[in-house]
Amino acid sequence: MMFHGLLVDVAYFARSLETFVRNMIKLFKVKEKQRAENPNGTAPVKKQSAGELRLHRDMGELNLPKSCSISFPNGKDDLMNFEVTIRPDEGYYLGGTFIFTFQVPPMYPHEPPKVKCKTKVYHPNIDLEGNVCLNILREDWKPVLNINTIIYGLYHLFTQPNHEDPLNHDAAAVLRDNPKMFESNVRRAISGGYVGQTLFPRCM
């Protein structure tokens, strides 16, 4: 009986040893693969999409007017989502501060960024939900355009609002028919007042 028990123990030990060796070989192969993929031993670097690479280039070539600035609320690791702040230094919207969110798709520059105005604003080309009417964000977008072009386009919406291609039809009609009243409405809105039935938050 002792001899039989010894045989059972030896067989169990042999199986355990075989399992251990097999696991160690697997672990060694995984480590070898990791070393081959990353020979410097540093943390693996996430591969960037073509859109991220192009966006890196765009950011390096930014040449913004002093009235515009860019920030990354999620940190610079999230380059595809950022905010642009515009403080017009002339025109109807002088003294106001307007924030736009940019969401850049992986297919950029073959698709334009999604841009929304975070600041509720009385404007013929921006509706109360923040949608922006800018031709280069729609049918006139081309891959040769870049972030700098879009920011300049947004800036010009404040210095030269356009009543001919409106999202806010009421504001567009006032701009077209009574520019003085339009100016008064804009001042009231950015000061934190009502225009008609709509209350606008102060953004000066």
PDB file of N, CA and C in Angstrom, residues 35-137:
ATOM      1  N   ARG A  35       8.919  42.057 -25.816  1.00  0.00           N
ATOM      2  CA  ARG A  35      10.238  42.666 -26.013  1.00  0.00           C
ATOM      3  C   ARG A  35      10.495  42.942 -27.491  1.00  0.00           C
ATOM      4  N   ALA A  36      10.046  42.020 -28.351  1.00  0.00           N
ATOM      5  CA  ALA A  36      10.250  42.189 -29.792  1.00  0.00           C
ATOM      6  C   ALA A  36       9.454  43.392 -30.307  1.00  0.00           C
ATOM      7  N   GLU A  37       8.216  43.584 -29.746  1.00  0.00           N
ATOM      8  CA  GLU A  37       7.383  44.696 -30.197  1.00  0.00           C
ATOM      9  C   GLU A  37       7.849  46.021 -29.616  1.00  0.00           C
ATOM     10  N   ASN A  38       8.487  45.969 -28.452  1.00  0.00           N
ATOM     11  CA  ASN A  38       8.883  47.189 -27.749  1.00  0.00           C
ATOM     12  C   ASN A  38      10.266  47.003 -27.141  1.00  0.00           C
ATOM     13  N   PRO A  39      11.337  47.006 -27.968  1.00  0.00           N
ATOM     14  CA  PRO A  39      12.677  46.646 -27.511  1.00  0.00           C
ATOM     15  C   PRO A  39      13.254  47.579 -26.462  1.00  0.00           C
ATOM     16  N   ASN A  40      12.752  48.806 -26.333  1.00  0.00           N
ATOM     17  CA  ASN A  40      13.317  49.748 -25.357  1.00  0.00           C
ATOM     18  C   ASN A  40      12.811  49.532 -23.944  1.00  0.00           C
ATOM     19  N   GLY A  41      11.786  48.689 -23.822  1.00  0.00           N
ATOM     20  CA  GLY A  41      11.261  48.413 -22.496  1.00  0.00           C
ATOM     21  C   GLY A  41      10.348  49.491 -21.953  1.00  0.00           C
ATOM     22  N   THR A  42      10.026  50.505 -22.770  1.00  0.00           N
ATOM     23  CA  THR A  42       9.120  51.565 -22.332  1.00  0.00           C
ATOM     24  C   THR A  42       7.682  51.134 -22.572  1.00  0.00           C
ATOM     25  N   ALA A  43       6.742  51.898 -22.020  1.00  0.00           N
ATOM     26  CA  ALA A  43       5.327  51.579 -22.205  1.00  0.00           C
ATOM     27  C   ALA A  43       4.977  51.687 -23.686  1.00  0.00           C
ATOM     28  N   PRO A  44       4.191  50.729 -24.199  1.00  0.00           N
ATOM     29  CA  PRO A  44       3.843  50.776 -25.620  1.00  0.00           C
ATOM     30  C   PRO A  44       3.102  52.062 -25.965  1.00  0.00           C
ATOM     31  N   VAL A  45       3.429  52.629 -27.118  1.00  0.00           N
ATOM     32  CA  VAL A  45       2.816  53.877 -27.561  1.00  0.00           C
ATOM     33  C   VAL A  45       1.613  53.563 -28.429  1.00  0.00           C
ATOM     34  N   LYS A  46       0.485  54.216 -28.100  1.00  0.00           N
ATOM     35  CA  LYS A  46      -0.729  54.010 -28.892  1.00  0.00           C
ATOM     36  C   LYS A  46      -0.519  54.532 -30.313  1.00  0.00           C
ATOM     37  N   LYS A  47      -0.885  53.698 -31.265  1.00  0.00           N
ATOM     38  CA  LYS A  47      -0.727  54.094 -32.667  1.00  0.00           C
ATOM     39  C   LYS A  47      -1.746  55.179 -33.003  1.00  0.00           C
ATOM     40  N   GLN A  48      -1.284  56.257 -33.617  1.00  0.00           N
ATOM     41  CA  GLN A  48      -2.167  57.370 -33.949  1.00  0.00           C
ATOM     42  C   GLN A  48      -2.840  57.148 -35.296  1.00  0.00           C
ATOM     43  N   SER A  49      -4.101  57.589 -35.366  1.00  0.00           N
ATOM     44  CA  SER A  49      -4.828  57.508 -36.633  1.00  0.00           C
ATOM     45  C   SER A  49      -4.320  58.591 -37.574  1.00  0.00           C
ATOM     46  N   ALA A  50      -4.682  58.456 -38.847  1.00  0.00           N
ATOM     47  CA  ALA A  50      -4.288  59.465 -39.834  1.00  0.00           C
ATOM     48  C   ALA A  50      -4.869  60.828 -39.454  1.00  0.00           C
ATOM     49  N   GLY A  51      -6.094  60.816 -38.901  1.00  0.00           N
ATOM     50  CA  GLY A  51      -6.715  62.065 -38.470  1.00  0.00           C
ATOM     51  C   GLY A  51      -5.942  62.736 -37.349  1.00  0.00           C
ATOM     52  N   GLU A  52      -5.450  61.949 -36.378  1.00  0.00           N
ATOM     53  CA  GLU A  52      -4.666  62.512 -35.272  1.00  0.00           C
ATOM     54  C   GLU A  52      -3.337  63.079 -35.771  1.00  0.00           C
ATOM     55  N   LEU A  53      -2.705  62.356 -36.690  1.00  0.00           N
ATOM     56  CA  LEU A  53      -1.430  62.837 -37.241  1.00  0.00           C
ATOM     57  C   LEU A  53      -1.624  64.169 -37.966  1.00  0.00           C
ATOM     58  N   ARG A  54      -2.691  64.260 -38.754  1.00  0.00           N
ATOM     59  CA  ARG A  54      -2.968  65.509 -39.478  1.00  0.00           C
ATOM     60  C   ARG A  54      -3.303  66.623 -38.483  1.00  0.00           C
ATOM     61  N   LEU A  55      -4.052  66.291 -37.434  1.00  0.00           N
ATOM     62  CA  LEU A  55      -4.431  67.295 -36.450  1.00  0.00           C
ATOM     63  C   LEU A  55      -3.204  67.822 -35.704  1.00  0.00           C
ATOM     64  N   HIS A  56      -2.246  66.937 -35.401  1.00  0.00           N
ATOM     65  CA  HIS A  56      -0.983  67.368 -34.797  1.00  0.00           C
ATOM     66  C   HIS A  56      -0.317  68.428 -35.676  1.00  0.00           C
ATOM     67  N   ARG A  57      -0.320  68.184 -36.977  1.00  0.00           N
ATOM     68  CA  ARG A  57       0.298  69.132 -37.903  1.00  0.00           C
ATOM     69  C   ARG A  57      -0.463  70.455 -37.899  1.00  0.00           C
ATOM     70  N   ASP A  58      -1.798  70.369 -37.919  1.00  0.00           N
ATOM     71  CA  ASP A  58      -2.625  71.583 -37.896  1.00  0.00           C
ATOM     72  C   ASP A  58      -2.331  72.418 -36.658  1.00  0.00           C
ATOM     73  N   MET A  59      -2.231  71.748 -35.508  1.00  0.00           N
ATOM     74  CA  MET A  59      -1.991  72.467 -34.256  1.00  0.00           C
ATOM     75  C   MET A  59      -0.625  73.164 -34.276  1.00  0.00           C
ATOM     76  N   GLY A  60       0.345  72.498 -34.889  1.00  0.00           N
ATOM     77  CA  GLY A  60       1.680  73.092 -34.984  1.00  0.00           C
ATOM     78  C   GLY A  60       1.724  74.295 -35.900  1.00  0.00           C
ATOM     79  N   GLU A  61       0.740  74.384 -36.808  1.00  0.00           N
ATOM     80  CA  GLU A  61       0.730  75.482 -37.782  1.00  0.00           C
ATOM     81  C   GLU A  61      -0.300  76.568 -37.444  1.00  0.00           C
ATOM     82  N   LEU A  62      -0.908  76.487 -36.244  1.00  0.00           N
ATOM     83  CA  LEU A  62      -1.917  77.477 -35.871  1.00  0.00           C
ATOM     84  C   LEU A  62      -1.326  78.882 -35.862  1.00  0.00           C
ATOM     85  N   ASN A  63      -2.080  79.808 -36.432  1.00  0.00           N
ATOM     86  CA  ASN A  63      -1.663  81.211 -36.440  1.00  0.00           C
ATOM     87  C   ASN A  63      -2.914  82.047 -36.185  1.00  0.00           C
ATOM     88  N   LEU A  64      -3.328  82.067 -34.912  1.00  0.00           N
ATOM     89  CA  LEU A  64      -4.613  82.644 -34.566  1.00  0.00           C
ATOM     90  C   LEU A  64      -4.522  84.143 -34.298  1.00  0.00           C
ATOM     91  N   PRO A  65      -5.637  84.848 -34.554  1.00  0.00           N
ATOM     92  CA  PRO A  65      -5.678  86.254 -34.128  1.00  0.00           C
ATOM     93  C   PRO A  65      -5.643  86.328 -32.605  1.00  0.00           C
ATOM     94  N   LYS A  66      -5.238  87.470 -32.066  1.00  0.00           N
ATOM     95  CA  LYS A  66      -5.110  87.623 -30.608  1.00  0.00           C
ATOM     96  C   LYS A  66      -6.443  87.433 -29.896  1.00  0.00           C
ATOM     97  N   SER A  67      -7.529  87.622 -30.620  1.00  0.00           N
ATOM     98  CA  SER A  67      -8.851  87.513 -30.017  1.00  0.00           C
ATOM     99  C   SER A  67      -9.346  86.069 -29.921  1.00  0.00           C
ATOM    100  N   CYS A  68      -8.539  85.101 -30.370  1.00  0.00           N
ATOM    101  CA  CYS A  68      -8.931  83.683 -30.339  1.00  0.00           C
ATOM    102  C   CYS A  68      -7.912  82.863 -29.546  1.00  0.00           C
ATOM    103  N   SER A  69      -8.415  81.881 -28.805  1.00  0.00           N
ATOM    104  CA  SER A  69      -7.519  80.986 -28.060  1.00  0.00           C
ATOM    105  C   SER A  69      -8.091  79.576 -28.087  1.00  0.00           C
ATOM    106  N   ILE A  70      -7.231  78.605 -27.798  1.00  0.00           N
ATOM    107  CA  ILE A  70      -7.620  77.195 -27.857  1.00  0.00           C
ATOM    108  C   ILE A  70      -7.254  76.525 -26.540  1.00  0.00           C
ATOM    109  N   SER A  71      -8.110  75.592 -26.086  1.00  0.00           N
ATOM    110  CA  SER A  71      -7.843  74.874 -24.834  1.00  0.00           C
ATOM    111  C   SER A  71      -8.297  73.426 -24.973  1.00  0.00           C
ATOM    112  N   PHE A  72      -7.760  72.563 -24.091  1.00  0.00           N
ATOM    113  CA  PHE A  72      -8.050  71.130 -24.133  1.00  0.00           C
ATOM    114  C   PHE A  72      -8.617  70.707 -22.774  1.00  0.00           C
ATOM    115  N   PRO A  73      -9.946  70.746 -22.608  1.00  0.00           N
ATOM    116  CA  PRO A  73     -10.564  70.436 -21.309  1.00  0.00           C
ATOM    117  C   PRO A  73     -10.238  69.031 -20.803  1.00  0.00           C
ATOM    118  N   ASN A  74     -10.027  68.077 -21.715  1.00  0.00           N
ATOM    119  CA  ASN A  74      -9.716  66.701 -21.312  1.00  0.00           C
ATOM    120  C   ASN A  74      -8.210  66.439 -21.239  1.00  0.00           C
ATOM    121  N   GLY A  75      -7.395  67.481 -21.387  1.00  0.00           N
ATOM    122  CA  GLY A  75      -5.949  67.299 -21.422  1.00  0.00           C
ATOM    123  C   GLY A  75      -5.475  67.105 -22.855  1.00  0.00           C
ATOM    124  N   LYS A  76      -4.189  67.343 -23.076  1.00  0.00           N
ATOM    125  CA  LYS A  76      -3.661  67.278 -24.444  1.00  0.00           C
ATOM    126  C   LYS A  76      -3.537  65.863 -24.977  1.00  0.00           C
ATOM    127  N   ASP A  77      -3.799  64.851 -24.125  1.00  0.00           N
ATOM    128  CA  ASP A  77      -3.834  63.469 -24.632  1.00  0.00           C
ATOM    129  C   ASP A  77      -5.066  63.259 -25.510  1.00  0.00           C
ATOM    130  N   ASP A  78      -6.087  64.077 -25.289  1.00  0.00           N
ATOM    131  CA  ASP A  78      -7.303  63.994 -26.105  1.00  0.00           C
ATOM    132  C   ASP A  78      -7.311  65.174 -27.073  1.00  0.00           C
ATOM    133  N   LEU A  79      -6.528  65.023 -28.118  1.00  0.00           N
ATOM    134  CA  LEU A  79      -6.353  66.109 -29.088  1.00  0.00           C
ATOM    135  C   LEU A  79      -7.585  66.300 -29.968  1.00  0.00           C
ATOM    136  N   MET A  80      -8.411  65.256 -30.070  1.00  0.00           N
ATOM    137  CA  MET A  80      -9.535  65.290 -31.010  1.00  0.00           C
ATOM    138  C   MET A  80     -10.740  66.060 -30.466  1.00  0.00           C
ATOM    139  N   ASN A  81     -10.678  66.452 -29.189  1.00  0.00           N
ATOM    140  CA  ASN A  81     -11.770  67.235 -28.592  1.00  0.00           C
ATOM    141  C   ASN A  81     -11.166  68.450 -27.896  1.00  0.00           C
ATOM    142  N   PHE A  82     -11.553  69.628 -28.361  1.00  0.00           N
ATOM    143  CA  PHE A  82     -10.990  70.837 -27.769  1.00  0.00           C
ATOM    144  C   PHE A  82     -11.995  71.977 -27.880  1.00  0.00           C
ATOM    145  N   GLU A  83     -11.654  73.103 -27.256  1.00  0.00           N
ATOM    146  CA  GLU A  83     -12.528  74.276 -27.272  1.00  0.00           C
ATOM    147  C   GLU A  83     -11.775  75.485 -27.811  1.00  0.00           C
ATOM    148  N   VAL A  84     -12.500  76.316 -28.516  1.00  0.00           N
ATOM    149  CA  VAL A  84     -11.949  77.571 -29.035  1.00  0.00           C
ATOM    150  C   VAL A  84     -12.767  78.721 -28.448  1.00  0.00           C
ATOM    151  N   THR A  85     -12.078  79.693 -27.880  1.00  0.00           N
ATOM    152  CA  THR A  85     -12.731  80.880 -27.317  1.00  0.00           C
ATOM    153  C   THR A  85     -12.460  82.082 -28.220  1.00  0.00           C
ATOM    154  N   ILE A  86     -13.530  82.772 -28.579  1.00  0.00           N
ATOM    155  CA  ILE A  86     -13.424  83.948 -29.459  1.00  0.00           C
ATOM    156  C   ILE A  86     -13.929  85.174 -28.706  1.00  0.00           C
ATOM    157  N   ARG A  87     -13.092  86.198 -28.661  1.00  0.00           N
ATOM    158  CA  ARG A  87     -13.448  87.486 -28.048  1.00  0.00           C
ATOM    159  C   ARG A  87     -13.335  88.560 -29.132  1.00  0.00           C
ATOM    160  N   PRO A  88     -14.414  88.826 -29.866  1.00  0.00           N
ATOM    161  CA  PRO A  88     -14.343  89.777 -30.985  1.00  0.00           C
ATOM    162  C   PRO A  88     -13.824  91.144 -30.538  1.00  0.00           C
ATOM    163  N   ASP A  89     -12.930  91.710 -31.339  1.00  0.00           N
ATOM    164  CA  ASP A  89     -12.357  93.017 -31.003  1.00  0.00           C
ATOM    165  C   ASP A  89     -12.902  94.129 -31.905  1.00  0.00           C
ATOM    166  N   GLU A  90     -13.983  93.810 -32.624  1.00  0.00           N
ATOM    167  CA  GLU A  90     -14.657  94.818 -33.454  1.00  0.00           C
ATOM    168  C   GLU A  90     -16.050  94.308 -33.787  1.00  0.00           C
ATOM    169  N   GLY A  91     -16.893  95.205 -34.290  1.00  0.00           N
ATOM    170  CA  GLY A  91     -18.211  94.803 -34.765  1.00  0.00           C
ATOM    171  C   GLY A  91     -19.270  94.740 -33.673  1.00  0.00           C
ATOM    172  N   TYR A  92     -20.422  94.170 -34.034  1.00  0.00           N
ATOM    173  CA  TYR A  92     -21.573  94.098 -33.140  1.00  0.00           C
ATOM    174  C   TYR A  92     -21.255  93.383 -31.821  1.00  0.00           C
ATOM    175  N   TYR A  93     -20.390  92.372 -31.883  1.00  0.00           N
ATOM    176  CA  TYR A  93     -20.168  91.481 -30.730  1.00  0.00           C
ATOM    177  C   TYR A  93     -18.934  91.858 -29.917  1.00  0.00           C
ATOM    178  N   LEU A  94     -18.423  93.059 -30.127  1.00  0.00           N
ATOM    179  CA  LEU A  94     -17.249  93.554 -29.401  1.00  0.00           C
ATOM    180  C   LEU A  94     -17.457  93.403 -27.888  1.00  0.00           C
ATOM    181  N   GLY A  95     -16.460  92.808 -27.215  1.00  0.00           N
ATOM    182  CA  GLY A  95     -16.532  92.669 -25.758  1.00  0.00           C
ATOM    183  C   GLY A  95     -17.141  91.365 -25.285  1.00  0.00           C
ATOM    184  N   GLY A  96     -17.741  90.590 -26.190  1.00  0.00           N
ATOM    185  CA  GLY A  96     -18.331  89.310 -25.804  1.00  0.00           C
ATOM    186  C   GLY A  96     -17.299  88.188 -25.805  1.00  0.00           C
ATOM    187  N   THR A  97     -17.626  87.095 -25.127  1.00  0.00           N
ATOM    188  CA  THR A  97     -16.762  85.906 -25.094  1.00  0.00           C
ATOM    189  C   THR A  97     -17.605  84.704 -25.498  1.00  0.00           C
ATOM    190  N   PHE A  98     -17.174  84.002 -26.541  1.00  0.00           N
ATOM    191  CA  PHE A  98     -17.967  82.913 -27.109  1.00  0.00           C
ATOM    192  C   PHE A  98     -17.099  81.655 -27.234  1.00  0.00           C
ATOM    193  N   ILE A  99     -17.618  80.555 -26.715  1.00  0.00           N
ATOM    194  CA  ILE A  99     -16.851  79.304 -26.673  1.00  0.00           C
ATOM    195  C   ILE A  99     -17.455  78.295 -27.647  1.00  0.00           C
ATOM    196  N   PHE A 100     -16.584  77.672 -28.442  1.00  0.00           N
ATOM    197  CA  PHE A 100     -16.996  76.645 -29.407  1.00  0.00           C
ATOM    198  C   PHE A 100     -16.316  75.320 -29.065  1.00  0.00           C
ATOM    199  N   THR A 101     -17.074  74.238 -29.164  1.00  0.00           N
ATOM    200  CA  THR A 101     -16.492  72.902 -28.988  1.00  0.00           C
ATOM    201  C   THR A 101     -16.207  72.300 -30.363  1.00  0.00           C
ATOM    202  N   PHE A 102     -15.067  71.638 -30.456  1.00  0.00           N
ATOM    203  CA  PHE A 102     -14.662  70.940 -31.686  1.00  0.00           C
ATOM    204  C   PHE A 102     -14.552  69.447 -31.385  1.00  0.00           C
ATOM    205  N   GLN A 103     -15.210  68.636 -32.195  1.00  0.00           N
ATOM    206  CA  GLN A 103     -15.029  67.179 -32.166  1.00  0.00           C
ATOM    207  C   GLN A 103     -14.488  66.770 -33.534  1.00  0.00           C
ATOM    208  N   VAL A 104     -13.253  66.286 -33.540  1.00  0.00           N
ATOM    209  CA  VAL A 104     -12.603  65.957 -34.808  1.00  0.00           C
ATOM    210  C   VAL A 104     -12.770  64.461 -35.071  1.00  0.00           C
ATOM    211  N   PRO A 105     -13.355  64.073 -36.205  1.00  0.00           N
ATOM    212  CA  PRO A 105     -13.589  62.657 -36.491  1.00  0.00           C
ATOM    213  C   PRO A 105     -12.301  61.944 -36.910  1.00  0.00           C
ATOM    214  N   PRO A 106     -12.244  60.609 -36.738  1.00  0.00           N
ATOM    215  CA  PRO A 106     -11.063  59.850 -37.169  1.00  0.00           C
ATOM    216  C   PRO A 106     -10.767  60.012 -38.655  1.00  0.00           C
ATOM    217  N   MET A 107     -11.806  60.311 -39.455  1.00  0.00           N
ATOM    218  CA  MET A 107     -11.628  60.448 -40.910  1.00  0.00           C
ATOM    219  C   MET A 107     -11.134  61.837 -41.322  1.00  0.00           C
ATOM    220  N   TYR A 108     -10.891  62.724 -40.350  1.00  0.00           N
ATOM    221  CA  TYR A 108     -10.340  64.047 -40.656  1.00  0.00           C
ATOM    222  C   TYR A 108      -8.998  63.882 -41.389  1.00  0.00           C
ATOM    223  N   PRO A 109      -8.720  64.648 -42.438  1.00  0.00           N
ATOM    224  CA  PRO A 109      -9.439  65.815 -42.952  1.00  0.00           C
ATOM    225  C   PRO A 109     -10.454  65.516 -44.052  1.00  0.00           C
ATOM    226  N   HIS A 110     -10.768  64.237 -44.267  1.00  0.00           N
ATOM    227  CA  HIS A 110     -11.747  63.921 -45.312  1.00  0.00           C
ATOM    228  C   HIS A 110     -13.167  64.230 -44.840  1.00  0.00           C
ATOM    229  N   GLU A 111     -13.340  64.365 -43.532  1.00  0.00           N
ATOM    230  CA  GLU A 111     -14.591  64.849 -42.958  1.00  0.00           C
ATOM    231  C   GLU A 111     -14.272  66.052 -42.075  1.00  0.00           C
ATOM    232  N   PRO A 112     -15.139  67.066 -42.065  1.00  0.00           N
ATOM    233  CA  PRO A 112     -14.856  68.246 -41.233  1.00  0.00           C
ATOM    234  C   PRO A 112     -15.130  67.962 -39.764  1.00  0.00           C
ATOM    235  N   PRO A 113     -14.549  68.750 -38.863  1.00  0.00           N
ATOM    236  CA  PRO A 113     -14.896  68.619 -37.439  1.00  0.00           C
ATOM    237  C   PRO A 113     -16.357  68.992 -37.204  1.00  0.00           C
ATOM    238  N   LYS A 114     -16.914  68.446 -36.111  1.00  0.00           N
ATOM    239  CA  LYS A 114     -18.236  68.879 -35.663  1.00  0.00           C
ATOM    240  C   LYS A 114     -18.022  70.041 -34.692  1.00  0.00           C
ATOM    241  N   VAL A 115     -18.600  71.180 -35.011  1.00  0.00           N
ATOM    242  CA  VAL A 115     -18.386  72.405 -34.226  1.00  0.00           C
ATOM    243  C   VAL A 115     -19.721  72.899 -33.696  1.00  0.00           C
ATOM    244  N   LYS A 116     -19.772  73.182 -32.390  1.00  0.00           N
ATOM    245  CA  LYS A 116     -20.978  73.756 -31.779  1.00  0.00           C
ATOM    246  C   LYS A 116     -20.587  74.932 -30.899  1.00  0.00           C
ATOM    247  N   CYS A 117     -21.499  75.886 -30.797  1.00  0.00           N
ATOM    248  CA  CYS A 117     -21.281  77.047 -29.929  1.00  0.00           C
ATOM    249  C   CYS A 117     -21.847  76.721 -28.547  1.00  0.00           C
ATOM    250  N   LYS A 118     -20.955  76.705 -27.555  1.00  0.00           N
ATOM    251  CA  LYS A 118     -21.352  76.394 -26.180  1.00  0.00           C
ATOM    252  C   LYS A 118     -22.070  77.572 -25.531  1.00  0.00           C
ATOM    253  N   THR A 119     -21.799  78.771 -26.018  1.00  0.00           N
ATOM    254  CA  THR A 119     -22.372  79.997 -25.467  1.00  0.00           C
ATOM    255  C   THR A 119     -23.683  80.315 -26.188  1.00  0.00           C
ATOM    256  N   LYS A 120     -24.738  80.474 -25.427  1.00  0.00           N
ATOM    257  CA  LYS A 120     -26.017  80.861 -26.048  1.00  0.00           C
ATOM    258  C   LYS A 120     -25.894  82.287 -26.559  1.00  0.00           C
ATOM    259  N   VAL A 121     -26.137  82.460 -27.848  1.00  0.00           N
ATOM    260  CA  VAL A 121     -25.845  83.750 -28.470  1.00  0.00           C
ATOM    261  C   VAL A 121     -26.968  84.143 -29.443  1.00  0.00           C
ATOM    262  N   TYR A 122     -27.240  85.443 -29.490  1.00  0.00           N
ATOM    263  CA  TYR A 122     -28.195  86.004 -30.451  1.00  0.00           C
ATOM    264  C   TYR A 122     -27.414  86.304 -31.728  1.00  0.00           C
ATOM    265  N   HIS A 123     -27.605  85.441 -32.730  1.00  0.00           N
ATOM    266  CA  HIS A 123     -26.786  85.543 -33.942  1.00  0.00           C
ATOM    267  C   HIS A 123     -27.542  84.932 -35.120  1.00  0.00           C
ATOM    268  N   PRO A 124     -27.539  85.573 -36.279  1.00  0.00           N
ATOM    269  CA  PRO A 124     -28.281  85.011 -37.419  1.00  0.00           C
ATOM    270  C   PRO A 124     -27.745  83.663 -37.905  1.00  0.00           C
ATOM    271  N   ASN A 125     -26.466  83.385 -37.683  1.00  0.00           N
ATOM    272  CA  ASN A 125     -25.856  82.167 -38.221  1.00  0.00           C
ATOM    273  C   ASN A 125     -25.586  81.091 -37.180  1.00  0.00           C
ATOM    274  N   ILE A 126     -26.080  81.318 -35.940  1.00  0.00           N
ATOM    275  CA  ILE A 126     -25.943  80.337 -34.858  1.00  0.00           C
ATOM    276  C   ILE A 126     -27.295  80.223 -34.170  1.00  0.00           C
ATOM    277  N   ASP A 127     -27.858  79.010 -34.106  1.00  0.00           N
ATOM    278  CA  ASP A 127     -29.172  78.902 -33.465  1.00  0.00           C
ATOM    279  C   ASP A 127     -29.033  78.756 -31.951  1.00  0.00           C
ATOM    280  N   LEU A 128     -30.151  78.705 -31.265  1.00  0.00           N
ATOM    281  CA  LEU A 128     -30.135  78.699 -29.799  1.00  0.00           C
ATOM    282  C   LEU A 128     -29.632  77.378 -29.222  1.00  0.00           C
ATOM    283  N   GLU A 129     -29.519  76.342 -30.057  1.00  0.00           N
ATOM    284  CA  GLU A 129     -28.948  75.057 -29.618  1.00  0.00           C
ATOM    285  C   GLU A 129     -27.440  74.986 -29.876  1.00  0.00           C
ATOM    286  N   GLY A 130     -26.893  76.039 -30.489  1.00  0.00           N
ATOM    287  CA  GLY A 130     -25.448  76.076 -30.713  1.00  0.00           C
ATOM    288  C   GLY A 130     -24.999  75.567 -32.068  1.00  0.00           C
ATOM    289  N   ASN A 131     -25.944  75.199 -32.922  1.00  0.00           N
ATOM    290  CA  ASN A 131     -25.563  74.782 -34.279  1.00  0.00           C
ATOM    291  C   ASN A 131     -25.065  75.985 -35.067  1.00  0.00           C
ATOM    292  N   VAL A 132     -24.043  75.747 -35.880  1.00  0.00           N
ATOM    293  CA  VAL A 132     -23.355  76.839 -36.579  1.00  0.00           C
ATOM    294  C   VAL A 132     -23.536  76.691 -38.082  1.00  0.00           C
ATOM    295  N   CYS A 133     -23.922  77.781 -38.728  1.00  0.00           N
ATOM    296  CA  CYS A 133     -24.047  77.791 -40.185  1.00  0.00           C
ATOM    297  C   CYS A 133     -22.788  78.435 -40.775  1.00  0.00           C
ATOM    298  N   LEU A 134     -21.865  77.585 -41.177  1.00  0.00           N
ATOM    299  CA  LEU A 134     -20.615  78.044 -41.790  1.00  0.00           C
ATOM    300  C   LEU A 134     -20.336  77.119 -42.961  1.00  0.00           C
ATOM    301  N   ASN A 135     -20.276  77.692 -44.168  1.00  0.00           N
ATOM    302  CA  ASN A 135     -20.226  76.853 -45.371  1.00  0.00           C
ATOM    303  C   ASN A 135     -19.057  75.874 -45.388  1.00  0.00           C
ATOM    304  N   ILE A 136     -17.903  76.258 -44.813  1.00  0.00           N
ATOM    305  CA  ILE A 136     -16.745  75.349 -44.868  1.00  0.00           C
ATOM    306  C   ILE A 136     -16.893  74.166 -43.902  1.00  0.00           C
ATOM    307  N   LEU A 137     -17.900  74.200 -43.039  1.00  0.00           N
ATOM    308  CA  LEU A 137     -18.186  73.039 -42.190  1.00  0.00           C
ATOM    309  C   LEU A 137     -19.200  72.118 -42.844  1.00  0.00           C
TER     310      LEU A 137
END
